[in-house]
Every structure is written in C-alpha cells, then in structure tokens.
Short mmCIF file of C-alpha atoms in Angstrom, two decimals:
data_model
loop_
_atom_site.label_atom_id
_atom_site.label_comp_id
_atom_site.label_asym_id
_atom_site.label_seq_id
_atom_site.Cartn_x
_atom_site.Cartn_y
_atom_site.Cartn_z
CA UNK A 1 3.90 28.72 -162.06
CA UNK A 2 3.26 25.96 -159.65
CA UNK A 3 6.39 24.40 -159.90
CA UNK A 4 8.00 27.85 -159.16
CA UNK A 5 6.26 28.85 -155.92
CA UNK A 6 5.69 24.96 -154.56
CA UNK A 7 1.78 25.21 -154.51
CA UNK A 8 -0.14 22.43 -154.99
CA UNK A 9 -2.90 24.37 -154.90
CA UNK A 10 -3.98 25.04 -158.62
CA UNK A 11 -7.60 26.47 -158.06
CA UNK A 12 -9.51 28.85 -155.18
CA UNK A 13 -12.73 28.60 -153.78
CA UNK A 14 -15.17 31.44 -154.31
CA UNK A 15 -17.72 32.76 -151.33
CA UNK A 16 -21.41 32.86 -153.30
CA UNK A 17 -23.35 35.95 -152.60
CA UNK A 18 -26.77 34.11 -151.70
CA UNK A 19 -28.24 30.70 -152.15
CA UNK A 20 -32.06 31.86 -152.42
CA UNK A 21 -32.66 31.76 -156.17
CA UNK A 22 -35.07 34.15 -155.44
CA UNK A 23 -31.98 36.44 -154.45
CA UNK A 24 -30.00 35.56 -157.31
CA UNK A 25 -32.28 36.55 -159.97
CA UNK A 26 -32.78 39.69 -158.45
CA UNK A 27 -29.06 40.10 -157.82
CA UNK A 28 -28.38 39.19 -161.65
CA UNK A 29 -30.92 41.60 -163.05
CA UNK A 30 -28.99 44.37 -160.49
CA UNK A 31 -25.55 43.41 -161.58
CA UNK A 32 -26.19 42.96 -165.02
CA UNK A 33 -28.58 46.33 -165.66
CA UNK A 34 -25.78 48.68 -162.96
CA UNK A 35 -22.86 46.68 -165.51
CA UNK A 36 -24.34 47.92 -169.12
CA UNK A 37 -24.76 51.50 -167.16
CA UNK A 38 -21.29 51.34 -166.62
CA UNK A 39 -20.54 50.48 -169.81
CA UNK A 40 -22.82 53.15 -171.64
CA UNK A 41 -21.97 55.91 -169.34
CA UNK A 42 -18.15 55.71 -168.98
CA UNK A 43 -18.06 55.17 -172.55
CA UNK A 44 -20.50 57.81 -173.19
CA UNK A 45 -18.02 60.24 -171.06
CA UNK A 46 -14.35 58.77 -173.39
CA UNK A 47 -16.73 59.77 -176.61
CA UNK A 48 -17.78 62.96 -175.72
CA UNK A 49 -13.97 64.82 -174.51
CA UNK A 50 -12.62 63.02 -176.95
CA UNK A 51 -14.88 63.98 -180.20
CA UNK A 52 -15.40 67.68 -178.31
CA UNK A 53 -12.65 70.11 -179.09
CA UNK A 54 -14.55 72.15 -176.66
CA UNK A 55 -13.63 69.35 -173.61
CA UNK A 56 -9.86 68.76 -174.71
CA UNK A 57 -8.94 70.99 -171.32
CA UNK A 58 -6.83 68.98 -168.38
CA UNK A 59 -9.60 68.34 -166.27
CA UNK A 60 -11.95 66.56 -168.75
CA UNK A 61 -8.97 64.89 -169.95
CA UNK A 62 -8.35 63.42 -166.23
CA UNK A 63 -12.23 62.89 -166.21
CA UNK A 64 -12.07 60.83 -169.43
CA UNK A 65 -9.07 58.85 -167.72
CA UNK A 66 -10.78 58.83 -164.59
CA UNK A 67 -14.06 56.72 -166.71
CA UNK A 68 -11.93 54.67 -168.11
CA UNK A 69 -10.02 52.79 -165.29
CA UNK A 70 -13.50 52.73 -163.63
CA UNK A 71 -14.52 50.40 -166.64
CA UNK A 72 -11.66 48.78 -166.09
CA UNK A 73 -12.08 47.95 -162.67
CA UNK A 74 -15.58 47.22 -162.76
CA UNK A 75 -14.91 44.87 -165.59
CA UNK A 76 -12.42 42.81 -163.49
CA UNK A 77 -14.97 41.47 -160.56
CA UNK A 78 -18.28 42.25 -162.30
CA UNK A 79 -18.53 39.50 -165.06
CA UNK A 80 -17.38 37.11 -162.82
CA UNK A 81 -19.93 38.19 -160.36
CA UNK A 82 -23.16 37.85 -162.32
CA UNK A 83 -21.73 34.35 -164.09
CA UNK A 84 -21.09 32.32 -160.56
CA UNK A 85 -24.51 33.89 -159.19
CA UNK A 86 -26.42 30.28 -160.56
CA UNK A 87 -22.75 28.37 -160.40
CA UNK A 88 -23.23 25.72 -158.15
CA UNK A 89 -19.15 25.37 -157.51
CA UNK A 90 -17.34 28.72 -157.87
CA UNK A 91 -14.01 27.81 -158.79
CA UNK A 92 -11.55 30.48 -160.12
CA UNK A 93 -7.70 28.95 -161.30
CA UNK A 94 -4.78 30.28 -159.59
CA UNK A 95 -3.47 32.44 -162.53
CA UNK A 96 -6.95 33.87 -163.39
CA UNK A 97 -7.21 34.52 -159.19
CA UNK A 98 -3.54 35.96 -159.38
CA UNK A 99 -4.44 38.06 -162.86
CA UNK A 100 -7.49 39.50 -160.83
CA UNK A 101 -6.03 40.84 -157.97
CA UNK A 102 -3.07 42.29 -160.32
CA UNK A 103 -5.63 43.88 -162.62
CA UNK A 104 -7.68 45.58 -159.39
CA UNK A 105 -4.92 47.20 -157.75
CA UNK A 106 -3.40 48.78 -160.76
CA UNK A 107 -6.66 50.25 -161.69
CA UNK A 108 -6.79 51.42 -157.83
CA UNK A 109 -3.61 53.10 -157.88
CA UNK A 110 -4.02 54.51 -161.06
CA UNK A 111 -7.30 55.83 -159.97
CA UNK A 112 -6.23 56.87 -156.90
CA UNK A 113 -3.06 59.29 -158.46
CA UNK A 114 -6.17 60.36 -160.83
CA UNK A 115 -8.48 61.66 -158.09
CA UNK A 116 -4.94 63.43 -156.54
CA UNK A 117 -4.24 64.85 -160.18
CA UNK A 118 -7.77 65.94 -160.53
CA UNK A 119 -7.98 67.91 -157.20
CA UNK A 120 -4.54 69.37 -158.15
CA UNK A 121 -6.42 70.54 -161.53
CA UNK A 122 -9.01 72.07 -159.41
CA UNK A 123 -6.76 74.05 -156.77
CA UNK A 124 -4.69 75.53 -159.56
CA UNK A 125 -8.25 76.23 -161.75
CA UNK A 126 -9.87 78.09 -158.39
CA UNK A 127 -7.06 79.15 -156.31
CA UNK A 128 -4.67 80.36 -159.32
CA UNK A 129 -6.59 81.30 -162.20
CA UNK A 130 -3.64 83.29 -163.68
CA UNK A 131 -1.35 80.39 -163.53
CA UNK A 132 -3.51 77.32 -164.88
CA UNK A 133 -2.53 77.90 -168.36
CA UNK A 134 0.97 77.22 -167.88
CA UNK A 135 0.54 75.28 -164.75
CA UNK A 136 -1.99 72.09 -166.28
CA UNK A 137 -0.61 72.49 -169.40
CA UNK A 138 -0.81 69.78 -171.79
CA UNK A 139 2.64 68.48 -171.23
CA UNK A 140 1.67 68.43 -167.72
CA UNK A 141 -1.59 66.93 -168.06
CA UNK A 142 -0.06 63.62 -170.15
CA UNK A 143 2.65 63.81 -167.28
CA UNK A 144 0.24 63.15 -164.60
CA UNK A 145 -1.53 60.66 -167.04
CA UNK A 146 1.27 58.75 -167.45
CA UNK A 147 2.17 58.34 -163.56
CA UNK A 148 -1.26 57.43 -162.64
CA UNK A 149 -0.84 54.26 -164.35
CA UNK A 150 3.34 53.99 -163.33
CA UNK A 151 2.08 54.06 -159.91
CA UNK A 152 -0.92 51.88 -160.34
CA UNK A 153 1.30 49.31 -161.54
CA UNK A 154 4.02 49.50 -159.01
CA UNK A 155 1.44 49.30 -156.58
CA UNK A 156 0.40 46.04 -157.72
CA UNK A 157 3.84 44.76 -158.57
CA UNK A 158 5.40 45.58 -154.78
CA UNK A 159 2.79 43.07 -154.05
CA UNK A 160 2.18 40.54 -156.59
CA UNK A 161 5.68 39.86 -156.45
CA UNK A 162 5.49 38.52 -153.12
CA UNK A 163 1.96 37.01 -153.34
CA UNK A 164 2.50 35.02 -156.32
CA UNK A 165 5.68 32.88 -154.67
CA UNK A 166 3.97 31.80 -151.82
CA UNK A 167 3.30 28.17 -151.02
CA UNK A 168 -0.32 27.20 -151.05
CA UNK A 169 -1.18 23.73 -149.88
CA UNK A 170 -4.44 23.92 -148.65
CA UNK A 171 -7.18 25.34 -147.75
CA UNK A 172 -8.39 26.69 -150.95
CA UNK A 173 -11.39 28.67 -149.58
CA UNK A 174 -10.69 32.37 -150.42
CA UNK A 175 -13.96 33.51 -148.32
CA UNK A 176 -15.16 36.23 -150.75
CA UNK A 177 -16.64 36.08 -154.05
CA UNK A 178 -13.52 38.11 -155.74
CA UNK A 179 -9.92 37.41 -155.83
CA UNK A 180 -7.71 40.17 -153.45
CA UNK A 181 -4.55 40.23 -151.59
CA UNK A 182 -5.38 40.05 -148.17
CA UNK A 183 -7.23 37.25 -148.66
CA UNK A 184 -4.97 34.75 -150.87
CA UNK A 185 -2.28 35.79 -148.16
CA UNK A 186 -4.18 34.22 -145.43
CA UNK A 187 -4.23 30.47 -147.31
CA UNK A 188 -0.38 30.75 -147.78
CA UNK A 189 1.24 27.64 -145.89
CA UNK A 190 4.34 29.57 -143.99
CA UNK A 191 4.21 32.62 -141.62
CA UNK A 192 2.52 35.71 -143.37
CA UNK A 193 2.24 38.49 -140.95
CA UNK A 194 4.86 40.50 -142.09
CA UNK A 195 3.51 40.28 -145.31
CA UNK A 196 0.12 41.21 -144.39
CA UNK A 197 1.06 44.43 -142.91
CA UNK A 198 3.29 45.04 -145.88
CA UNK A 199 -0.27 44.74 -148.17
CA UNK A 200 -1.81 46.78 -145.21
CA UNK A 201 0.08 49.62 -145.91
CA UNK A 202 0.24 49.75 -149.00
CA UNK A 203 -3.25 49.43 -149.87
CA UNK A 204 -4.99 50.62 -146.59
CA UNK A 205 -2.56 53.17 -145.42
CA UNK A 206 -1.90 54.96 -148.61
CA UNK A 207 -5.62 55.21 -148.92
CA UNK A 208 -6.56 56.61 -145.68
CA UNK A 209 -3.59 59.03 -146.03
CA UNK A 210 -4.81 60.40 -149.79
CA UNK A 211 -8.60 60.49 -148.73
CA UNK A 212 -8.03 63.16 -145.61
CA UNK A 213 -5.34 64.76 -147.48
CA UNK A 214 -7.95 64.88 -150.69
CA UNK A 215 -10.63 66.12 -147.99
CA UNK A 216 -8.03 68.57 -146.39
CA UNK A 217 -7.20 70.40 -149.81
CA UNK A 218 -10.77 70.30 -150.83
CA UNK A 219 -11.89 72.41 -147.77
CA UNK A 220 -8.51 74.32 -147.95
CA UNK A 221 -9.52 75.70 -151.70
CA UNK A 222 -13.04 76.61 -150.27
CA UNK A 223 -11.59 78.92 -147.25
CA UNK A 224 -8.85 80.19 -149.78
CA UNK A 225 -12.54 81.13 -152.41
CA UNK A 226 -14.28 82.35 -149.08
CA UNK A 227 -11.50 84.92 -148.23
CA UNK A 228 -11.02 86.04 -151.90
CA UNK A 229 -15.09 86.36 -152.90
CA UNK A 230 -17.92 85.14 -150.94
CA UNK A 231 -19.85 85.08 -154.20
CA UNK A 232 -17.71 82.18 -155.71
CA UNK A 233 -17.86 80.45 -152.56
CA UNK A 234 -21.34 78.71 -154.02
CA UNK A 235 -20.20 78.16 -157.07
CA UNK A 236 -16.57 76.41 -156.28
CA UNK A 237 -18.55 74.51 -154.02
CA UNK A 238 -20.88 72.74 -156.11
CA UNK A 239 -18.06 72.26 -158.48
CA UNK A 240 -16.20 70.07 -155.59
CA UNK A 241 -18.81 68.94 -154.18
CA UNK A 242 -18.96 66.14 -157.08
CA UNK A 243 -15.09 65.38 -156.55
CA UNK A 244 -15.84 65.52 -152.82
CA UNK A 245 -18.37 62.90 -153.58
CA UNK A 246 -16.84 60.59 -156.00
CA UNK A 247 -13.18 60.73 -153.24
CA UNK A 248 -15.71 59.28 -150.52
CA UNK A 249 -17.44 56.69 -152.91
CA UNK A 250 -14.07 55.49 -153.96
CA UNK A 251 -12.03 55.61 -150.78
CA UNK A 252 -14.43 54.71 -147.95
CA UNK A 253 -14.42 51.16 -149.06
CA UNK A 254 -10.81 50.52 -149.50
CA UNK A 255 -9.95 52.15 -146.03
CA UNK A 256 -12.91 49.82 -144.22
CA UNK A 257 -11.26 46.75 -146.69
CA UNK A 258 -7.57 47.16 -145.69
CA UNK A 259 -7.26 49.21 -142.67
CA UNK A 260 -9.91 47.42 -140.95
CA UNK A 261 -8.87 43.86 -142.39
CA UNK A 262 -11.37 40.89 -143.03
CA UNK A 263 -14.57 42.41 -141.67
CA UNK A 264 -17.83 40.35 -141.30
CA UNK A 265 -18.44 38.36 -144.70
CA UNK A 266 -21.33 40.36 -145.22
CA UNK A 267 -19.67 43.99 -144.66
CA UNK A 268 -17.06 42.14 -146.68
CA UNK A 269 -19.91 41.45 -150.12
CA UNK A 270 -20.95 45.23 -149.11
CA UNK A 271 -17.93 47.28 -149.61
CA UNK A 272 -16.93 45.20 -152.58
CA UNK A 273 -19.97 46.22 -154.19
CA UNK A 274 -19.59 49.56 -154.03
CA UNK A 275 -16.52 50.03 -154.94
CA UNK A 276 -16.70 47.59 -158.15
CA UNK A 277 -20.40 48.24 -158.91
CA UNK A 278 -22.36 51.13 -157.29
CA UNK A 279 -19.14 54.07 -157.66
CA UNK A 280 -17.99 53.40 -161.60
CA UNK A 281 -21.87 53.80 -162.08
CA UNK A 282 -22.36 56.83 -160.14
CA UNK A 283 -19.14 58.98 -161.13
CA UNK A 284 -20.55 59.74 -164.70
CA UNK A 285 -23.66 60.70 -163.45
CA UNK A 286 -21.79 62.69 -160.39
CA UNK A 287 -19.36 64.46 -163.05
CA UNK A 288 -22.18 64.64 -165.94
CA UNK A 289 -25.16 65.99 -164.04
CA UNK A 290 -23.60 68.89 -162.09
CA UNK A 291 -21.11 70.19 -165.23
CA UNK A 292 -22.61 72.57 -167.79
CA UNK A 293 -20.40 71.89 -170.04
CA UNK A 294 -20.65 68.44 -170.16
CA UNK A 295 -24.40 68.20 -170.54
CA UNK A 296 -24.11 70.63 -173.92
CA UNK A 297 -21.08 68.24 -175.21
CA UNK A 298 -23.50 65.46 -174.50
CA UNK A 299 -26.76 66.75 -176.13
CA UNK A 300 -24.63 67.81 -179.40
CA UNK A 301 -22.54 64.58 -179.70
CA UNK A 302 -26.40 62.90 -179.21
CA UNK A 303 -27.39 65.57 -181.98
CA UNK A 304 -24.64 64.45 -183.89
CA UNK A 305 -25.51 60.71 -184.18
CA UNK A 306 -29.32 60.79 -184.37
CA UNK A 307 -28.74 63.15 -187.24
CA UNK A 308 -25.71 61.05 -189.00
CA UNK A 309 -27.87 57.95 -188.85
CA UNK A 310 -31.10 60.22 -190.53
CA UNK A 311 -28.82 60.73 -193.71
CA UNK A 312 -29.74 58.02 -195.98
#
C-alpha cells in the first residue's frame, strides 16, 4: 500500500487523553464500565425485537439496526481508547489508521440514513395512521435497511478513495487520539485544500443539512398532531421526544467536528467522546425507558432466561 500511494510514512502518532495516572485510571474505569454498557444494552435491544414476535414492526426493526451500528461504531475508537490510556507511545499503523476511519464513517452514514428512516417511520405512524400498513411495509422496511448501509459505505468510499493515495512523508502526528479524515488529510505532503472541503461536505454538510431537516419534520408532525387532536399532542410528543434526543446526541458532534474543523484539542477529546462513548450508551436507555412496549418485551425475555436456566 505504500509503494502505491509513495508514503514513507508507515505508522501515525496518537494524541493521549491525559498524562496524570491519576486521570487515567479514572478514565479507564469510565471507558471500560460506559463500553460493557454498550455492549449489554445494544445487545440487550438486537435480543429482545428479534426473539419478540410482538417487536417485529418497522420501527423496532430500525431500532434494532439503529443498536447495532452504534456497537459498531463504538467498537471502532473505544478499545483502542482504554488500551493506549497507560501506552507510553501510541502508535497506530497506516492500514489499521486507514481501516478506522473507513469503519467510522460507514457506521455514520449508515446511522445517519437510519435516524432519516426512523423519523420517516414516525411521520407515516402519527401523521397517516391509515396508510402505515402499506406504507412501512416489510419490503419497505428491508429497503431502507439495505440503503442505510449502501450509503454508509459510499460515504466512506467517496473519501477513502482519495485519502488512502496520498503521499505522507512526514509529520506523523495525527493530533487526536482516533484515526479520522480531516486529520490524516492535514499530514499529506502535496496541496490538500480542495480535498478538505470535499471531506467537509460530505461529512459536515450532509450532517448539518439532515439534523435541521430531522428537527424540521419532527416539529412539523407535532403541529400536523396539534391541529388534528390536542389530546395526542402529549403523547406524540414524548414519543419524539426520545428521537429528538438521540438526532441531537448523534449530530451535534459531527456538525462541531466537520463544519467547524480542528477545534481546540480539548473540544476535539470532547466531541469524540460523545459521539463514540456517551450516545451508543444513552440511545438504549433513551429508546428503552420511554417505550411501553419495550420495557414488557424486556421483563419477559428476562422472565424467559432466569426461568430457562431454573430448569435443571
């Protein structure tokens, strides 16, 4: 791969997050308890729609999905994290750096058509109760599936294409403690501005754009309830209120990350850490904790084992 793109760069630099040990205990016990909550809870959400026939509906299909890539993206950065906390030289290769940054943007852009898909499901459930049976239909439901991860994909491939034939010749000093675009641009040896805006817009653009437009049709569906039945108004809104939530969680970060490129190192560790550790911990509790549903799927799949394992 070296040979191909004329690098003789074959390793990057990682930024630590602290050098007090003090820090970095504390920071491992963090990471590490927030990553097995992660773990449990996302997987706790796959198990119950998929073992409940009750939950085999679009929207805790696109729920299930939604866990899932937030595993996945967590599981990218988070590892890595906790083992260089007490690394005295954090050194990532240049095809595990280049395998990073592919691996976060397609779970981005898959998550990000999944959050669009989801507030789709929602409109149609609230605003056209008649027509959501043949509207999120299960053909439909695997359709939207299906181009969440298309798209996540082609969003990292338009620019991991261009990324991974760049020259790099030194310096190897990423300035961050995870592996993204932006970043890796900036150590190219050639003229990268053009590029830059190209990753810009694709990332930072395209995620300002979806969160108002996500924000827009979320308020639009509570006017539309609020003309129809003042009742429902309460009710529709603590049912978006969690997708309301988890859209802000997810896209505040990457706006502040791309839009407003290469903020202060510290803003920088911030925003990272939500997005890769505080919001794939919060959205199960966000989804799990407000839904009715959910809760009784929970408490009968627990049922279900604690009784299975009682059986001698």
């Amino acid at each position: 791969m070296d040979q191909v793109n004329g690098s003789v760069v074959t390793e990057f630099v990682l930024l630590g997050l602290t050098q007090s040990l003090g820090m970095q205990v504390f920071l491992f016990l963090f990471f590490s308890l927030f990553y097995v909550g992660i773990i449990l809870g996302n997987l706790f959400i796959m198990s119950t729609v998929i073992f409940d026939s009750h939950l085999h509906s679009p929207m805790y299909i696109l729920l299930a999905n939604l866990s899932f890539i937030d595993l996945g993206l967590s599981s990218t950065t988070v590892p890595r994290m906790i083992s260089d906390l007490f690394s005295g030289c954090k050194i990532i290769s240049f095809h595990n750096c280049m395998i990073q940054m592919f691996f976060i943007h397609v779970m981005g852009g898959a998550e990000l058509v999944v959050l669009i898909a989801m507030a789709y499901d929602r409109y149609t459930a609230i605003c056209k109760p008649l027509h959501y049976l043949t509207t999120m239909n299960p053909k439909m439901c695997m359709l939207l599936i299906v181009a969440a991860w298309i798209i996540g994909v082609i969003h990292a491939v338009s620019q991991f294409v261009f990324v991974i034939n760049l020259p790099f010749c030194g310096p190897n000093n990423i300035g961050s403690f995870y592996c993204d675009f932006p970043r890796v641009i900036k150590l190219a040896c050639m003229d990268t501005y053009s590029l830059e805006f190209v990753v810009t817009a694709n990332s930072g653009f395209i995620s300002m754009g979806t969160f108002f437009f996500l924000i827009v049709s979320y308020i639009f569906i509570l006017i539309t309830v609020r003309q129809h039945s003042a009742k429902n108004l309460s009710k529709a809104f603590i049912t978006l209120s969690a997708h309301i939530t988890v859209v802000v969680l997810f896209f505040t970060p990457c706006m502040f990350l791309y839009v407003w490129p290469f903020p202060t190192k510290s803003m920088d560790k911030f925003f990272a850490i939500v997005d890769f550790v505080i919001t794939p911990l919060l959205n199960p509790a966000i989804y799990t904790l407000r839904n009715r549903d959910m809760k009784v799927a929970m408490r009968k799949l627990i049922r279900q084992v604690v009784s299975s394992r009682e059986i001698p």
